[in-house]
Short mmCIF file of C-alpha atoms in Angstrom, two decimals:
data_model
loop_
_atom_site.label_atom_id
_atom_site.label_comp_id
_atom_site.label_asym_id
_atom_site.label_seq_id
_atom_site.Cartn_x
_atom_site.Cartn_y
_atom_site.Cartn_z
CA MET A 253 98.00 49.10 102.78
CA LEU A 254 97.23 51.57 105.54
CA THR A 255 100.00 52.68 107.81
CA GLU A 256 100.04 54.87 110.85
CA PRO A 257 100.85 58.49 110.08
CA ARG A 258 104.04 59.72 111.67
CA LEU A 259 104.83 63.15 112.98
CA VAL A 260 107.75 64.97 111.43
CA GLU A 261 109.07 67.91 113.39
CA VAL A 262 109.63 71.10 111.45
CA ARG A 263 110.06 74.71 112.43
CA ARG A 264 108.64 77.29 110.07
CA ASN A 265 107.82 80.85 110.97
CA ILE A 266 104.58 81.57 109.16
CA LEU A 267 104.97 85.30 108.89
CA LYS A 268 108.55 84.87 107.71
CA GLN A 269 107.90 85.93 104.15
CA SER A 270 106.01 88.99 105.29
CA ASP A 271 108.63 89.65 107.98
CA ALA A 272 111.41 89.35 105.40
CA GLY A 273 109.61 91.99 103.35
CA ALA A 274 109.39 94.20 106.41
CA ARG A 275 113.09 93.73 107.14
CA ALA A 276 113.97 94.72 103.58
CA LEU A 277 111.83 97.84 103.91
CA ARG A 278 113.42 98.72 107.25
CA ALA A 279 116.88 98.45 105.68
CA ARG A 280 115.74 100.62 102.78
CA PHE A 281 114.34 103.25 105.14
CA ARG A 282 117.54 103.28 107.15
CA GLU A 283 119.70 103.65 104.07
CA ALA A 284 117.52 106.50 102.77
CA ARG A 285 117.65 108.09 106.24
CA VAL A 286 113.88 108.42 106.39
CA CYS A 287 112.00 108.07 109.67
CA VAL A 288 108.87 105.95 109.21
CA ALA A 289 105.94 105.98 111.60
CA SER A 290 102.72 104.05 111.12
CA VAL A 291 99.35 104.60 112.70
CA VAL A 292 96.66 102.07 113.57
CA SER A 293 93.24 102.68 115.07
CA SER A 294 89.55 101.92 114.66
CA PRO A 295 87.80 103.58 111.72
CA GLY A 296 86.93 107.14 112.67
CA SER A 297 89.47 107.67 115.45
CA GLY A 298 90.95 110.66 113.68
CA LYS A 299 93.96 109.21 111.86
CA THR A 300 93.47 111.38 108.79
CA ALA A 301 92.85 114.56 110.80
CA LEU A 302 96.02 113.89 112.79
CA PHE A 303 97.90 113.32 109.53
CA GLU A 304 96.54 116.54 108.00
CA HIS A 305 97.73 118.56 110.94
CA THR A 306 101.05 116.74 111.17
CA LEU A 307 101.90 116.96 107.46
CA THR A 308 101.15 120.69 107.43
CA ARG A 309 103.08 121.45 110.62
CA LEU A 310 106.01 119.15 110.04
CA GLY A 311 106.10 120.18 106.39
CA THR A 312 107.35 123.64 107.35
CA THR A 313 110.59 122.22 108.76
CA HIS A 314 110.96 118.76 107.23
CA ARG A 315 110.31 116.86 104.03
CA VAL A 316 107.29 114.71 104.78
CA ALA A 317 105.12 112.28 102.82
CA ALA A 318 102.30 109.87 103.59
CA LEU A 319 100.82 106.56 102.50
CA VAL A 320 97.20 105.93 103.40
CA GLY A 321 95.51 102.55 103.40
CA ASP A 322 91.78 102.04 102.90
CA LEU A 323 89.58 99.34 101.46
CA ALA A 324 88.29 101.76 98.83
CA THR A 325 88.21 105.42 97.70
CA GLU A 326 90.97 107.96 97.29
CA ASN A 327 89.23 110.36 99.67
CA ASP A 328 91.92 110.37 102.35
CA ALA A 329 94.71 110.96 99.83
CA ILE A 330 92.77 113.85 98.32
CA ARG A 331 92.21 115.31 101.78
CA LEU A 332 95.87 114.96 102.72
CA ALA A 333 97.17 116.28 99.40
CA ARG A 334 95.93 119.73 100.46
CA SER A 335 98.92 119.84 102.80
CA ASN A 336 101.11 119.84 99.64
CA ALA A 337 103.00 116.81 100.90
CA PRO A 338 103.40 113.85 98.52
CA VAL A 339 100.60 111.40 99.35
CA LYS A 340 99.72 108.04 97.92
CA GLN A 341 96.62 105.99 98.58
CA ILE A 342 96.86 102.22 98.92
CA THR A 343 93.46 100.70 98.26
CA THR A 344 93.42 97.17 99.59
CA GLY A 345 90.16 96.05 97.97
CA THR A 346 88.78 93.67 100.56
CA LEU A 347 91.90 93.22 102.63
CA CYS A 348 91.62 94.42 106.20
CA HIS A 349 95.23 95.47 106.80
CA LEU A 350 98.42 96.64 105.09
CA GLU A 351 101.29 94.25 104.49
CA ALA A 352 104.94 95.04 103.85
CA ALA A 353 104.65 94.04 100.17
CA MET A 354 101.89 96.62 99.58
CA VAL A 355 104.02 99.34 101.12
CA ALA A 356 106.97 98.28 98.99
CA THR A 357 104.85 98.41 95.81
CA ALA A 358 103.43 101.82 96.70
CA LEU A 359 106.95 103.16 97.25
CA GLU A 360 108.41 101.66 94.06
CA ASP A 361 108.75 104.95 92.19
CA TRP A 362 109.55 107.13 95.19
CA ASP A 363 113.04 108.34 95.97
CA LEU A 364 113.03 107.96 99.73
CA ARG A 365 116.26 109.92 100.07
CA THR A 366 114.25 113.06 99.36
CA LEU A 367 112.24 112.52 102.58
CA ASP A 368 112.78 113.06 106.29
CA PHE A 369 109.51 111.49 107.41
CA LEU A 370 107.12 108.96 105.93
CA LEU A 371 103.83 108.47 107.72
CA ILE A 372 101.78 105.35 107.02
CA GLU A 373 98.10 105.23 107.84
CA ASN A 374 96.94 101.64 108.18
CA VAL A 375 93.41 100.48 107.36
CA GLY A 376 91.03 101.42 110.18
CA ASN A 377 91.01 98.17 112.14
CA LEU A 378 92.18 97.24 115.63
CA VAL A 379 92.55 93.52 114.95
CA CYS A 380 94.26 92.48 111.75
CA PRO A 381 97.13 95.01 111.45
CA SER A 382 98.68 93.66 114.66
CA SER A 383 100.15 90.60 112.93
CA PHE A 384 101.94 92.52 110.16
CA ASP A 385 105.21 94.41 110.42
CA LEU A 386 105.52 97.22 107.86
CA GLY A 387 109.17 98.05 108.49
CA GLU A 388 108.26 101.17 110.47
CA SER A 389 110.44 102.30 113.37
CA LEU A 390 107.52 103.69 115.34
CA ARG A 391 103.98 102.37 115.55
CA LEU A 392 101.30 104.56 117.05
CA VAL A 393 97.91 103.35 118.19
CA LEU A 394 95.20 105.98 118.23
CA ILE A 395 92.14 105.94 120.44
CA SER A 396 89.62 108.77 120.50
CA VAL A 397 87.91 109.95 123.66
CA THR A 398 84.55 108.91 122.20
CA GLU A 399 85.44 105.24 121.86
CA GLY A 400 85.20 103.94 125.41
CA GLU A 401 87.98 103.70 127.94
CA ASP A 402 87.98 99.89 127.91
CA LYS A 403 89.15 99.61 124.31
CA PRO A 404 92.70 98.55 125.29
CA LEU A 405 91.22 95.62 127.23
CA LYS A 406 89.11 94.62 124.24
CA TYR A 407 92.00 94.84 121.77
CA PRO A 408 95.13 94.14 123.85
CA THR A 409 97.16 92.72 120.97
CA ILE A 410 97.18 95.90 118.90
CA PHE A 411 98.23 97.92 121.95
CA ASN A 412 100.94 95.40 122.57
CA THR A 413 102.41 95.74 119.10
CA ALA A 414 102.41 99.55 119.25
CA ASP A 415 105.14 101.76 120.72
CA LEU A 416 103.05 104.70 121.77
CA ALA A 417 99.36 105.52 122.33
CA VAL A 418 97.76 108.76 121.17
CA VAL A 419 94.43 109.82 122.64
CA THR A 420 92.65 111.90 120.00
CA LYS A 421 89.71 114.33 119.91
CA MET A 422 90.63 115.75 123.33
CA ASP A 423 88.46 118.77 122.50
CA LEU A 424 85.45 116.46 123.01
CA ALA A 425 86.66 115.00 126.30
CA GLU A 426 84.34 116.97 128.53
CA ALA A 427 81.29 116.57 126.30
CA VAL A 428 81.55 112.78 126.39
CA ASP A 429 82.60 112.46 130.07
CA PHE A 430 85.92 110.98 129.06
CA ASP A 431 87.54 109.18 132.01
CA GLU A 432 91.24 109.76 131.46
CA GLN A 433 92.35 107.82 134.52
CA ALA A 434 90.41 104.73 133.43
CA LEU A 435 91.92 104.81 129.94
CA THR A 436 95.45 105.29 131.30
CA ARG A 437 94.94 102.41 133.73
CA ASN A 438 93.70 100.14 130.92
CA ILE A 439 96.57 101.06 128.60
CA GLN A 440 99.09 100.37 131.35
CA ALA A 441 97.40 97.03 132.12
CA VAL A 442 97.88 95.75 128.58
CA ARG A 443 101.18 97.49 127.86
CA PRO A 444 103.03 98.49 131.04
CA GLY A 445 105.20 101.57 130.56
CA MET A 446 103.54 102.69 127.31
CA ARG A 447 103.87 106.42 126.65
CA VAL A 448 100.54 108.17 126.09
CA LEU A 449 100.04 111.52 124.35
CA LYS A 450 96.76 113.45 124.30
CA VAL A 451 95.91 115.57 121.28
CA SER A 452 93.21 117.37 119.38
CA ALA A 453 94.06 117.89 115.73
CA LYS A 454 91.10 120.25 115.54
CA THR A 455 92.09 122.70 118.27
CA GLY A 456 95.80 121.90 118.35
CA ILE A 457 95.82 120.67 121.98
CA GLY A 458 98.92 118.53 122.54
CA MET A 459 100.11 118.87 118.95
CA ASP A 460 103.35 120.61 119.94
CA GLU A 461 104.28 117.64 122.07
CA PHE A 462 103.22 115.23 119.34
CA ILE A 463 105.40 116.94 116.71
CA ALA A 464 108.28 117.12 119.21
CA MET A 465 107.92 113.39 119.86
CA LEU A 466 108.22 112.68 116.11
CA THR A 467 111.25 114.90 115.61
CA SER A 468 113.07 113.50 118.63
CA HIS A 469 112.25 109.98 117.45
CA ARG A 470 113.82 110.86 114.11
CA GLU A 471 116.99 111.95 115.83
CA GLU A 472 117.11 108.56 117.55
CA CYS A 473 116.37 106.38 114.54
CA VAL A 474 118.27 108.42 111.96
CA PRO A 475 121.67 109.40 113.28
CA PRO A 476 122.96 112.71 111.91
CA ALA A 477 124.96 112.31 108.71
CA SER A 478 128.67 112.54 109.27
CA HIS A 479 129.60 115.88 107.80
CA PRO A 480 132.61 115.95 105.47
CA ALA A 481 134.13 118.59 107.76
CA ASP A 482 134.19 115.99 110.52
CA TRP A 483 136.65 113.94 108.55
CA ARG A 484 139.98 115.22 109.69
CA MET B 231 85.89 91.91 104.62
CA ILE B 232 88.51 89.20 104.36
CA VAL B 233 90.01 88.29 107.69
CA HIS B 234 93.77 88.40 107.96
CA GLU B 235 93.68 84.77 109.07
CA LEU B 236 93.12 83.83 105.42
CA SER B 237 96.44 85.41 104.41
CA ILE B 238 98.02 83.49 107.26
CA ALA B 239 96.29 80.21 106.34
CA LEU B 240 97.59 80.55 102.78
CA SER B 241 101.12 80.97 104.14
CA ILE B 242 100.70 77.87 106.30
CA VAL B 243 99.57 75.80 103.31
CA GLU B 244 102.48 77.10 101.27
CA ALA B 245 104.99 76.30 104.03
CA ALA B 246 103.52 72.83 104.56
CA GLU B 247 103.60 72.06 100.83
CA GLU B 248 107.27 73.04 100.68
CA GLU B 249 108.08 70.83 103.65
CA SER B 250 106.10 67.96 102.14
CA ASN B 251 108.04 68.24 98.89
CA ARG B 252 111.24 68.14 100.85
CA LEU B 253 110.02 64.92 102.46
CA GLY B 254 109.50 63.33 99.07
CA GLY B 255 105.97 64.54 98.39
CA ARG B 256 104.25 62.50 101.06
CA ARG B 257 100.63 63.17 101.81
CA ILE B 258 100.09 65.40 104.81
CA ARG B 259 97.36 64.41 107.22
CA ALA B 260 97.77 67.24 109.69
CA VAL B 261 99.75 70.40 110.32
CA HIS B 262 100.77 71.26 113.88
CA LEU B 263 100.92 74.95 114.67
CA ARG B 264 101.96 76.98 117.70
CA VAL B 265 99.86 80.14 118.04
CA GLY B 266 100.92 82.73 120.59
CA ARG B 267 98.17 84.61 122.40
CA LEU B 268 99.73 87.86 121.22
CA SER B 269 100.13 86.75 117.61
CA GLY B 270 96.91 88.50 116.64
CA VAL B 271 95.42 85.30 115.29
CA VAL B 272 91.93 84.12 116.22
CA ARG B 273 91.81 80.36 116.41
CA ARG B 274 88.34 79.82 114.95
CA ALA B 275 88.91 82.24 112.10
CA LEU B 276 92.18 80.49 111.32
CA GLU B 277 90.55 77.05 111.35
CA ALA B 278 87.83 78.20 108.96
CA SER B 279 90.37 79.94 106.71
CA TYR B 280 92.64 76.89 106.71
CA GLU B 281 89.96 74.68 105.21
CA MET B 282 89.44 77.24 102.47
CA ALA B 283 93.17 77.67 101.85
CA CYS B 284 93.64 73.90 101.49
CA GLU B 285 91.11 73.53 98.70
CA GLU B 286 92.63 72.17 95.50
CA THR B 287 96.04 71.77 97.07
CA ALA B 288 97.96 68.70 98.22
CA LEU B 289 96.73 69.52 101.72
CA ALA B 290 93.02 69.23 100.94
CA GLY B 291 91.32 67.31 103.73
CA SER B 292 94.18 67.76 106.20
CA ARG B 293 93.66 68.92 109.77
CA LEU B 294 95.15 71.86 111.59
CA VAL B 295 96.26 71.06 115.13
CA ILE B 296 96.66 74.30 117.07
CA GLU B 297 98.70 74.61 120.23
CA ASP B 298 97.77 77.72 122.17
CA VAL B 299 100.89 79.42 123.56
CA PRO B 300 100.40 81.61 126.65
CA VAL B 301 102.42 84.78 127.07
CA VAL B 302 105.66 84.53 129.03
CA ALA B 303 107.65 87.63 129.93
CA HIS B 304 110.90 88.38 131.67
CA CYS B 305 110.19 89.82 135.10
CA ALA B 306 112.90 92.22 136.25
CA LEU B 307 111.85 91.84 139.88
CA CYS B 308 112.00 88.03 139.91
CA ASP B 309 114.88 88.09 137.43
CA ALA B 310 113.20 85.15 135.73
CA ASN B 311 110.81 84.32 132.93
CA ALA B 312 107.26 83.81 134.10
CA PRO B 313 103.78 83.65 132.57
CA VAL B 314 101.73 86.84 132.65
CA ARG B 315 98.33 86.95 134.35
CA SER B 316 96.57 87.56 131.04
CA ILE B 317 96.98 89.70 127.95
CA GLN B 318 94.57 92.17 129.58
CA ASP B 319 96.69 92.25 132.72
CA MET B 320 100.36 92.12 131.82
CA ARG B 321 101.77 91.40 135.23
CA CYS B 322 104.10 88.66 136.38
CA GLU B 323 102.00 85.75 137.60
CA VAL B 324 104.49 85.11 140.40
CA CYS B 325 105.06 88.54 141.96
CA GLY B 326 102.50 90.80 140.28
CA ALA B 327 104.99 93.33 138.86
CA PRO B 328 104.10 94.90 135.49
CA VAL B 329 106.10 93.28 132.69
CA SER B 330 106.81 94.40 129.14
CA ASP B 331 109.72 92.21 128.04
CA ILE B 332 107.81 89.46 126.23
CA VAL B 333 109.79 86.31 125.51
CA GLU B 334 107.03 84.00 124.30
CA GLY B 335 103.48 84.37 123.03
CA ARG B 336 103.91 86.31 119.80
CA GLU B 337 104.87 83.32 117.69
CA LEU B 338 103.12 81.70 114.79
CA LEU B 339 105.05 78.55 113.98
CA VAL B 340 104.51 75.33 112.10
CA THR B 341 106.09 72.77 114.41
CA GLY B 342 105.17 69.45 112.86
CA LEU B 343 103.57 67.58 110.00
CA GLU B 344 101.69 64.32 110.27
CA ILE B 345 102.58 62.44 107.12
CA GLU B 346 101.53 59.06 105.84
CA GLY B 347 103.99 56.40 106.88
CA CYS B 348 106.09 54.32 104.57
#
């Protein structure tokens, strides 16, 4: 006997499992007092070059490490290992983004308490990573001057899930007729109030400000440990 | 390259199967889903992935009914929640002020199941 189907109301957050994983990671990062920043961009925007520079510079004053996501190869990890910072590659196979569970697995045998900063390089992709929280306290979106100033309008969601935009390859700006005003306008259209930094990892332009941004973010997200001498 | 919508479709099937078991294992005809415009999910990719994710599960042959959820933000100037012009132009639809405090439009929620009646 056929009967009419009936609609049962439910309320299930689909990314809940992934979000729960991200929450657990965030708690773990907080407890270990490590500041975690992730980076998303298109392939070839200069994520690895920015990481190389950052690990080397920040490594002189802080304990830094990196996770790098790619579909295949260990090339980025090998490149970054030259900075002497601990680096681990996450190869996703065919998956187009990192998820909290992959980060958790990669960090299984790491003692996070020995770190001040952990940088996570997502798979080069401006679409898929936007739906997945990795437990980071700061998400950076990179866009290079060679990519076209309308990229924020084409990929508004990724800009909307990021905290800060970094314009890379500034050393090429003049050669490619980069229109800074247009890019700024487009970023502000999709994410009003977003802070934008301009850097060149190659020449070092803007890198002082970039490093300063990371260290001041760490002060915000990791409050200074209460010193035993304070207990009186 | 596998689209991230497939991971999401698998989670939807899993959630729907759990709900169906809770309802006494009734057959599910359709899953209703709210998809925010800032959820990062592409409707057509999700629909295609859903069919694949349903294969060889209790949901095989079921439909996905997607409700598109526009972005709503709190506008400080209006002191009220209002839709934004578009995700490319995040301004209050009412007064035109830039808005960043998003209150709706990021969600990805299963809101209902069409099950066979008793």
